[in-house]
XYZ file of N, CA and C in Angstrom:
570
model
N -33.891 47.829 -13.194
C -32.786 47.967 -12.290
C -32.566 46.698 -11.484
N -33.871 46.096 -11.114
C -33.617 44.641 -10.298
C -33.006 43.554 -10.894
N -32.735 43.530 -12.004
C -32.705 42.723 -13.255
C -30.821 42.762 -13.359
N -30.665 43.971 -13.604
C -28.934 44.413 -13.186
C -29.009 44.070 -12.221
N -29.364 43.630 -10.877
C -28.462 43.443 -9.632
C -28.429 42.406 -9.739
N -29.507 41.283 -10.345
C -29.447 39.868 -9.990
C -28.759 39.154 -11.090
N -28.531 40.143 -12.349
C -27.170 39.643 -13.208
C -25.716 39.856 -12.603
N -25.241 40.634 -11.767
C -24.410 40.784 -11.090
C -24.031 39.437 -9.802
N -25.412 39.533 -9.215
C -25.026 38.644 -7.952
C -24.950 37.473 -8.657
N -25.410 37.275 -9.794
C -25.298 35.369 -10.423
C -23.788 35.529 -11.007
N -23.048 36.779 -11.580
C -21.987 36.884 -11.880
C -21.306 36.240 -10.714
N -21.229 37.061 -9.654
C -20.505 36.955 -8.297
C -20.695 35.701 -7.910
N -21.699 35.174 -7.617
C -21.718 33.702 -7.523
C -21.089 32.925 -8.311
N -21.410 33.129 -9.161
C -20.215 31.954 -10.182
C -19.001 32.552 -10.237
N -18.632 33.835 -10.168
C -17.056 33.334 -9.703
C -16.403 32.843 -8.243
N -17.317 32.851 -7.079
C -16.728 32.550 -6.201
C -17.149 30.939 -6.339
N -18.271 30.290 -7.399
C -17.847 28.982 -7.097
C -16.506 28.489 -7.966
N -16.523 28.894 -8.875
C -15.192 28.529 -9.916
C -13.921 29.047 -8.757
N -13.885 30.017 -7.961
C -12.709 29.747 -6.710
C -12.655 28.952 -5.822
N -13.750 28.462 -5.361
C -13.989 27.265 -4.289
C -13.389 26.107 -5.219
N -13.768 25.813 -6.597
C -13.636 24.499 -7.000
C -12.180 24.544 -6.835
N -11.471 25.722 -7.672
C -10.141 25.503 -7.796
C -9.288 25.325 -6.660
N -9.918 26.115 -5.010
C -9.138 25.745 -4.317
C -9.370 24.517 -4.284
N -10.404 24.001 -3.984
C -10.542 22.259 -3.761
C -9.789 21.731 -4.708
N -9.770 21.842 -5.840
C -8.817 20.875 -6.767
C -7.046 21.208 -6.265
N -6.917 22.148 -6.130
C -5.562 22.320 -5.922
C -5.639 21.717 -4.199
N -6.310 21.740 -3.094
C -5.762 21.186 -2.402
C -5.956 19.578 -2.524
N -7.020 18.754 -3.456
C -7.001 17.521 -3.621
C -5.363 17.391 -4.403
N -5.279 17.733 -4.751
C -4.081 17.254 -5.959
C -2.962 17.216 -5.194
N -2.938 18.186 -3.784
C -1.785 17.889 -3.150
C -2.076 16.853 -1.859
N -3.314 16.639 -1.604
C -3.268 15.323 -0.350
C -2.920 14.314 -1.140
N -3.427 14.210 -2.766
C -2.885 12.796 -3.234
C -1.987 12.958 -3.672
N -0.737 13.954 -3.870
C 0.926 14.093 -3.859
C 0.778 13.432 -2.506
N 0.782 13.912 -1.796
C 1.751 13.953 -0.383
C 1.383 12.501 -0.283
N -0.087 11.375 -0.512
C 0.021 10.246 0.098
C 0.791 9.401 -1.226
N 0.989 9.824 -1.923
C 1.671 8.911 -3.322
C 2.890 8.796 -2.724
N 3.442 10.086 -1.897
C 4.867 10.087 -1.941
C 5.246 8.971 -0.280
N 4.355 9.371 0.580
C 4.229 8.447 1.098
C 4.347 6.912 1.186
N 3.453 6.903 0.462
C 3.024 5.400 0.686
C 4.710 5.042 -0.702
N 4.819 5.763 -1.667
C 6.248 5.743 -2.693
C 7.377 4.985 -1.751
N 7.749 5.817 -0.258
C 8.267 5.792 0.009
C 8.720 4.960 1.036
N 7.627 4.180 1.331
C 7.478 3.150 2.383
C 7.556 2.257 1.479
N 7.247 1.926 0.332
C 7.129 0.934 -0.216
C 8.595 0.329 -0.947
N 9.696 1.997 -1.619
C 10.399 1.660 -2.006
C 11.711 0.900 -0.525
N 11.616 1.450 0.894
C 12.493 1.068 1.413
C 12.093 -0.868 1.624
N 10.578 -1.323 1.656
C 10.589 -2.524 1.827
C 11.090 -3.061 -0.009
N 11.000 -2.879 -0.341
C 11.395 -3.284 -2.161
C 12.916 -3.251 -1.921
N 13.744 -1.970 -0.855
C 15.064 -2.505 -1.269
C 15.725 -3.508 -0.374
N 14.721 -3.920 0.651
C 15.042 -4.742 1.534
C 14.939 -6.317 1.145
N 13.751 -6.311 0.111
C 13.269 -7.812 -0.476
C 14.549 -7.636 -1.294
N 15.109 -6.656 -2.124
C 15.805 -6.447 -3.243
C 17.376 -7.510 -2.530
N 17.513 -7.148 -1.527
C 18.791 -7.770 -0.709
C 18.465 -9.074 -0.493
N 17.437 -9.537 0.140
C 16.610 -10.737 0.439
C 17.089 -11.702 -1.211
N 17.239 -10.870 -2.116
C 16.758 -11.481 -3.239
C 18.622 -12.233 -3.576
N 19.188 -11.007 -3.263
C 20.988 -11.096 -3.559
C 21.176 -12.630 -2.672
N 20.645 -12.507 -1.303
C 21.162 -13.648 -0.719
C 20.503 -14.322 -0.925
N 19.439 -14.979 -1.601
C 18.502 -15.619 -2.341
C 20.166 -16.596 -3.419
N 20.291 -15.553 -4.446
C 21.330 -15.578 -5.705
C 22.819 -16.376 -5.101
N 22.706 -15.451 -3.891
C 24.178 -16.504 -3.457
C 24.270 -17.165 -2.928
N 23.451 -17.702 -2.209
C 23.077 -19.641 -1.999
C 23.140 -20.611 -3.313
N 22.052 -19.749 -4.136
C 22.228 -20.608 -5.433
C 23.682 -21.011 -5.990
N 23.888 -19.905 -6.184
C 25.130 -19.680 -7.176
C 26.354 -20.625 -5.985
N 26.637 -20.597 -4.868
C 27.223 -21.522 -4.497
C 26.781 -22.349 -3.275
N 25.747 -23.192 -3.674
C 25.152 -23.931 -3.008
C 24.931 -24.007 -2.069
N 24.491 -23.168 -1.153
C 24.315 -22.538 -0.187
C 22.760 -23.356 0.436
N 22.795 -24.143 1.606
C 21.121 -24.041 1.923
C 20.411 -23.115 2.902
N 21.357 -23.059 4.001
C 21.121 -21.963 4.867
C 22.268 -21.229 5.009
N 22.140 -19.582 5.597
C 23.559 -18.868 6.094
C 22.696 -18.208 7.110
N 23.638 -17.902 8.136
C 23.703 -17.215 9.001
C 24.939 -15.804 8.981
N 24.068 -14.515 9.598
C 24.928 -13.504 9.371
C 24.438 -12.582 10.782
N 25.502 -12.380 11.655
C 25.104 -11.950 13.218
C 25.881 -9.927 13.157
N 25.184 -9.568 13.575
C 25.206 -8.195 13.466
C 25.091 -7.405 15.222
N 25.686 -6.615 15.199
C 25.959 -6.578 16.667
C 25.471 -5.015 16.947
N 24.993 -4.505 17.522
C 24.386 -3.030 17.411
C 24.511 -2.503 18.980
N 25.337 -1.123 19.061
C 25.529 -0.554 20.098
C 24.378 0.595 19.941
N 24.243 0.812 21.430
C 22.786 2.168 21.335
C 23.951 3.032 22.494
N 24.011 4.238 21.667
C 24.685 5.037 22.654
C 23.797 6.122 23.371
N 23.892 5.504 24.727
C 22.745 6.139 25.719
C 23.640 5.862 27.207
N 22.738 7.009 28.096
C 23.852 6.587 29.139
C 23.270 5.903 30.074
N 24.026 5.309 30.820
C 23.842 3.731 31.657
C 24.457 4.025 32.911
N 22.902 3.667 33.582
C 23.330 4.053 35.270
C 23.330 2.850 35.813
N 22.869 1.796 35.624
C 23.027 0.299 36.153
C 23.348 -0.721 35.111
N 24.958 -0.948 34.955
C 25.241 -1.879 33.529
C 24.490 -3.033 33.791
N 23.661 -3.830 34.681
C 22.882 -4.943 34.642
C 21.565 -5.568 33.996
N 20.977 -4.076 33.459
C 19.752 -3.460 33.114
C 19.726 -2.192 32.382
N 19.477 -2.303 31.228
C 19.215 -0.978 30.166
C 17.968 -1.268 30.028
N 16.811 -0.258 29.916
C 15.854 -0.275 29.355
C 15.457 0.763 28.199
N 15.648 0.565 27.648
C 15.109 1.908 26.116
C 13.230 1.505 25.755
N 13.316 2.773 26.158
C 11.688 3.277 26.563
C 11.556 2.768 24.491
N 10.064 2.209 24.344
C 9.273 1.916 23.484
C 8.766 3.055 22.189
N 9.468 4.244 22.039
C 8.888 5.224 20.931
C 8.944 5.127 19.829
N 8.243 5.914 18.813
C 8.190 6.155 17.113
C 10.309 6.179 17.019
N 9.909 6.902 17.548
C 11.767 7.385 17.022
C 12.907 6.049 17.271
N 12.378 5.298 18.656
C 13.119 4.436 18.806
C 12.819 3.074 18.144
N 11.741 3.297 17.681
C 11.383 2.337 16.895
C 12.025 2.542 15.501
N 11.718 3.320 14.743
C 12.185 3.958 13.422
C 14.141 3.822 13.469
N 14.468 4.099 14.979
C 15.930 3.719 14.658
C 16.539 2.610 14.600
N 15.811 1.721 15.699
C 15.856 0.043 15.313
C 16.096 -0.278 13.820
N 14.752 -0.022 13.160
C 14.161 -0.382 11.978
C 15.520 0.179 10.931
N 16.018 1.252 11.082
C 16.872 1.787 10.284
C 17.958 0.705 10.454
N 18.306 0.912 11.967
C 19.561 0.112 11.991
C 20.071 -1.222 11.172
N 18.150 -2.035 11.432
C 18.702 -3.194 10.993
C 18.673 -3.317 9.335
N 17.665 -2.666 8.763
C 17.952 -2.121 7.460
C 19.534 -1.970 7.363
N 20.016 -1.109 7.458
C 21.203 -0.545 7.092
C 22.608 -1.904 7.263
N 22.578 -3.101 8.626
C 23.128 -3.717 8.871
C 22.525 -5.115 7.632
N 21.665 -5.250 7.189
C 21.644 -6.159 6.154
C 21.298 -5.712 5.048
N 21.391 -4.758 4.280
C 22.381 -3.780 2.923
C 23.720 -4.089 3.792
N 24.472 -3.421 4.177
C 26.144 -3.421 4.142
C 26.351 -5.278 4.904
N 25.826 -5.423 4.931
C 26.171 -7.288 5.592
C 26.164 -7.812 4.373
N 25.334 -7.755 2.978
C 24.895 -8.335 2.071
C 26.277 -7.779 1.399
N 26.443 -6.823 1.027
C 27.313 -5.892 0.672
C 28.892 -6.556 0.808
N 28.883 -6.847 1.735
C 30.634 -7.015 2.548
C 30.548 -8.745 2.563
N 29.554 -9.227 2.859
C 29.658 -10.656 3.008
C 29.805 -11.200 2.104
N 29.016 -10.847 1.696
C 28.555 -11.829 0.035
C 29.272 -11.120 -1.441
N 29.366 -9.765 -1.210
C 30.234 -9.354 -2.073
C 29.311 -8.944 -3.333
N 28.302 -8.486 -3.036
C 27.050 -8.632 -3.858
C 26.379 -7.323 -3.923
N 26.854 -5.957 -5.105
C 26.220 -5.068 -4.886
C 24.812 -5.152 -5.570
N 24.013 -3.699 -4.699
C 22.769 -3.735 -4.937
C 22.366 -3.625 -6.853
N 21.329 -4.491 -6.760
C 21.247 -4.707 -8.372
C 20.033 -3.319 -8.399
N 20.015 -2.442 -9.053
C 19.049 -1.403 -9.267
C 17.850 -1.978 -10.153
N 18.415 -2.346 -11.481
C 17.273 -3.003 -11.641
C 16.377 -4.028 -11.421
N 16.516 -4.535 -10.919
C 16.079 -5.549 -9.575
C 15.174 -4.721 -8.476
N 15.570 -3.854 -8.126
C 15.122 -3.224 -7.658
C 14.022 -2.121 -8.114
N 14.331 -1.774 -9.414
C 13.429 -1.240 -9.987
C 11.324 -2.025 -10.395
N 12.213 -2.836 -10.188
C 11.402 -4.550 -11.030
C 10.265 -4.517 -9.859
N 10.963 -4.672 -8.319
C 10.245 -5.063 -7.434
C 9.229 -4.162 -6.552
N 10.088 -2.685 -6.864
C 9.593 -1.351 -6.808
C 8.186 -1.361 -7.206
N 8.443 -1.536 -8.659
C 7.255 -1.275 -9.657
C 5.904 -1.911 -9.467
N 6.449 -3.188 -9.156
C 5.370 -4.567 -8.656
C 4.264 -3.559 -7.646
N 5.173 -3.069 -6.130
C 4.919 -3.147 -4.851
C 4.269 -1.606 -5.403
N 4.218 -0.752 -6.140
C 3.401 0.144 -6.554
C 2.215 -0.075 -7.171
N 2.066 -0.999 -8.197
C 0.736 -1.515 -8.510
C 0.304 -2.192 -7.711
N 0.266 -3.357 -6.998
C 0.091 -3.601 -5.640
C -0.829 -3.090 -5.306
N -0.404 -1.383 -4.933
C -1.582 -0.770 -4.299
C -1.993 0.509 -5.512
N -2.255 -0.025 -6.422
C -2.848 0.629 -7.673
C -2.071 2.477 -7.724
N -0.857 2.148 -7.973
C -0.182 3.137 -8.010
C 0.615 2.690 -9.243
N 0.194 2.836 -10.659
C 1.039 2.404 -11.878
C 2.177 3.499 -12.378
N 2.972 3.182 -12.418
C 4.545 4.572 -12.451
C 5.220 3.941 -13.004
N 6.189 4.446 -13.699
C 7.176 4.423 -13.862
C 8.209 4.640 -13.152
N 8.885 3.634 -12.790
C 10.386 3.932 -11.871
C 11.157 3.882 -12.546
N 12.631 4.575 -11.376
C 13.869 4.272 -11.865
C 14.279 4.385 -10.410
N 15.630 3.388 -10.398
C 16.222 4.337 -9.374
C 18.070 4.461 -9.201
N 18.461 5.035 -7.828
C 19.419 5.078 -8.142
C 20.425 5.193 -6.647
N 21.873 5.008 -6.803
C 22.748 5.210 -5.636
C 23.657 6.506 -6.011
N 22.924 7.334 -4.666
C 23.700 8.610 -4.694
C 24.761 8.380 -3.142
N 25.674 9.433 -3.385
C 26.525 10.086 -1.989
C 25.380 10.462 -1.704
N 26.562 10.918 -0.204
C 25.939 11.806 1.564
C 25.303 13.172 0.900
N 25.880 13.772 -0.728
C 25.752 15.267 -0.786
C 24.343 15.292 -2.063
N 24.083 13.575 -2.574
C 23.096 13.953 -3.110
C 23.388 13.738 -4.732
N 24.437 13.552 -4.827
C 25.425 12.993 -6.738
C 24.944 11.617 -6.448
N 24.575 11.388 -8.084
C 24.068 10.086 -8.815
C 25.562 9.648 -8.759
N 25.852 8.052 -8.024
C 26.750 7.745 -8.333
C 26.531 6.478 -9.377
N 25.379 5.984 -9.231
C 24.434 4.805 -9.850
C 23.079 5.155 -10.413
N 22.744 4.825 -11.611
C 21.315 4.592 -11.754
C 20.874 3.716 -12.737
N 19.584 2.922 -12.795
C 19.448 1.892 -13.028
C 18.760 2.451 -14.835
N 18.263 4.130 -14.831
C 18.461 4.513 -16.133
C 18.624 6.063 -16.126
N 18.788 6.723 -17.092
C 18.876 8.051 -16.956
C 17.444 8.687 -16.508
N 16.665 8.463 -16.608
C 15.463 9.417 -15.843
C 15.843 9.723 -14.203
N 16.959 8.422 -14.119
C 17.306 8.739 -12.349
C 17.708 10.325 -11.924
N 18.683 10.624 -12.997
C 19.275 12.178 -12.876
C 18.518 13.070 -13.323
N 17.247 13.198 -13.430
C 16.242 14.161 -14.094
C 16.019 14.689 -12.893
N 15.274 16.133 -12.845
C 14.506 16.588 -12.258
C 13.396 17.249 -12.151
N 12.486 17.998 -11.827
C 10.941 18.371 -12.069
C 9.796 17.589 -11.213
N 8.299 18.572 -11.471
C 7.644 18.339 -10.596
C 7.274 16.829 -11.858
N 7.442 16.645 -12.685
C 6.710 15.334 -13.343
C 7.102 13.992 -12.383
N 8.530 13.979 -12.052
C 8.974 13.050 -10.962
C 8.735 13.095 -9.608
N 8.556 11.963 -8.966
C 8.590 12.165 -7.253
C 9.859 11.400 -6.655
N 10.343 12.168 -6.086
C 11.344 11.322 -5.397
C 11.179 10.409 -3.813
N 11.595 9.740 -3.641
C 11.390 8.743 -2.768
C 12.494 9.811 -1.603
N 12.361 9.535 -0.539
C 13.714 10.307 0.655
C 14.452 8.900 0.714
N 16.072 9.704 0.688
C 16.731 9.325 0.835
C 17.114 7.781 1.420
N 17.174 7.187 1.505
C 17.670 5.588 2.258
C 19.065 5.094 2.321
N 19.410 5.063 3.870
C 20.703 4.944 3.295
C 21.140 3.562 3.632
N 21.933 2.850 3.237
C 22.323 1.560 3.242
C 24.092 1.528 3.685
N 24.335 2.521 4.292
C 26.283 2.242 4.508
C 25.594 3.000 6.136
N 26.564 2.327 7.272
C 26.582 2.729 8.593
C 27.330 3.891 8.536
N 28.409 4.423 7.839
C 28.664 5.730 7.836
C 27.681 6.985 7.430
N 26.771 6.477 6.846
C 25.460 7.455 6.085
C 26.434 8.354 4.989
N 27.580 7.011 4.079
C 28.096 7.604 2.940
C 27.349 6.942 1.031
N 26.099 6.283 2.083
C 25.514 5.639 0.438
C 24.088 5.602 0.508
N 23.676 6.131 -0.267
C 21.917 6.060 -0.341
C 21.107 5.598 -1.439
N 20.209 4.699 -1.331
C 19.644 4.461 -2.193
C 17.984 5.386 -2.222
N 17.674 5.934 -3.806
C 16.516 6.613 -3.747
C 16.066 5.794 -4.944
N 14.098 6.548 -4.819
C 13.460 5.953 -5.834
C 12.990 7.291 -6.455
N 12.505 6.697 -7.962
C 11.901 8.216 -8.983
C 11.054 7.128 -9.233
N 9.954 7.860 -9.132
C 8.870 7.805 -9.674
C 7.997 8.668 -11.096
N 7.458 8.217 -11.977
C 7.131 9.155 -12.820
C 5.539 8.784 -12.896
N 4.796 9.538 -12.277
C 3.664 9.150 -12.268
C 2.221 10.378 -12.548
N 1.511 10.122 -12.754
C 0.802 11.269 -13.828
C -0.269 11.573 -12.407
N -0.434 12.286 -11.828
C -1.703 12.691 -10.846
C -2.502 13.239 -10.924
C-alpha cells in the first residue's frame, strides 16, 4: 500500500513540475517579446531619424550643398501668467514631447524643404543594421500608413501582413497634423 502512495506523490510531483516549467517558459517568452518590442521600437524611431539625416546627407551631394541650415519654430500651448518667463517643469512626458516634436519637425522639414520623401528601404537597411547591433537578427520591412492605420507605403509586402510571427514597431508619426506614420515589422523567431 506504501508503494501506491509514493507512486502517486512522484506522479503529482512531476506534474506540478512540468506546470511550473511551462509557466516559466511562457512567462520567459513574453519578457523577451515585450523587451524585443521595446528595444524594436526605440531603435526603429532613431533609424528613421538617421534615415532623414541620410536624405539631407543626398541633397547636399546631389546639389552641392556644404552646409544648410533649417530653423523650426515650436509653440508649447500652456498657460502664461508672466509673458517674461515661462518655465516648463523638466518631466518624462515633457521630455518625450520635445523629443517628438523635434522628430516630427525634421521628417516634415526634410519632407517640404528638400522635397525628399522618406526612402523605406533605406530605412529598412538601417533598421536592420541597428537590430543586429544589439544581437537582435530579423527581418524587416517597413512602411507609411494614415492616422486610421492603411498601408499607404511599404518598402515590401510582408509590411501588410499580419500575425503573432511579426512584431510591429508603434506607430511614429512624421506629419505635424498626426496624418502620416511611419512603422516597423519585424519578423523575428523568439
Amino acid at each position: 500500500m506504501k508503494m501506491k502512495h509514493i507512486r502517486w506523490i512522484a506522479v503529482v510531483g512531476l506534474i506540478a513540475i512540468v506546470e511550473l516549467q511551462y509557466v516559466w517558459l511562457v512567462n520567459t517568452y513574453k519578457l523577451t517579446r515585450e523587451n524585443v518590442m521595446r528595444q524594436s521600437h526605440e531603435l526603429f524611431k532613431d533609424a528613421a531619424l538617421q534615415e532623414a539625416f541620410d536624405r539631407i546627407s543626398l541633397w547636399k551631394q546631389l546639389y552641392g550643398k556644404k552646409d544648410s541650415t533649417y530653423t523650426y519654430q515650436f509653440k508649447f500651448e500652456a498657460d502664461v501668467v508672466d509673458s517674461d518667463t515661462v518655465q516648463i517643469e523638466e518631466t518624462p512626458e515633457t521630455r518625450q514631447y520635445i523629443e517628438s516634436a523635434v522628430f516630427i519637425a525634421i521628417q516634415e522639414g526634410v519632407s517640404n524643404t528638400f522635397k525628399m520623401d522618406v526612402s523605406l528601404h533605406n530605412l529598412d537597411s538601417i533598421y536592420a543594421h541597428m537590430l543586429d547591433s544589439v544581437g537582435i537578427s530579423a527581418k524587416v520591412s517597413t512602411c507609411m500608413t494614415d492616422s486610421l492605420g492603411n498601408v499607404l507605403r511599404a518598402s515590401s509586402p510582408q509590411a501588410k501582413l499580419e500575425g503573432q510571427k511579426y512584431l510591429r514597431t508603434r506607430l511614429v508619426p512624421i506629419k505635424k497634423a498626426y496624418t502620416r506614420y511611419l512603422q516597423g515589422l519585424t519578423a523575428v523567431s523568439l
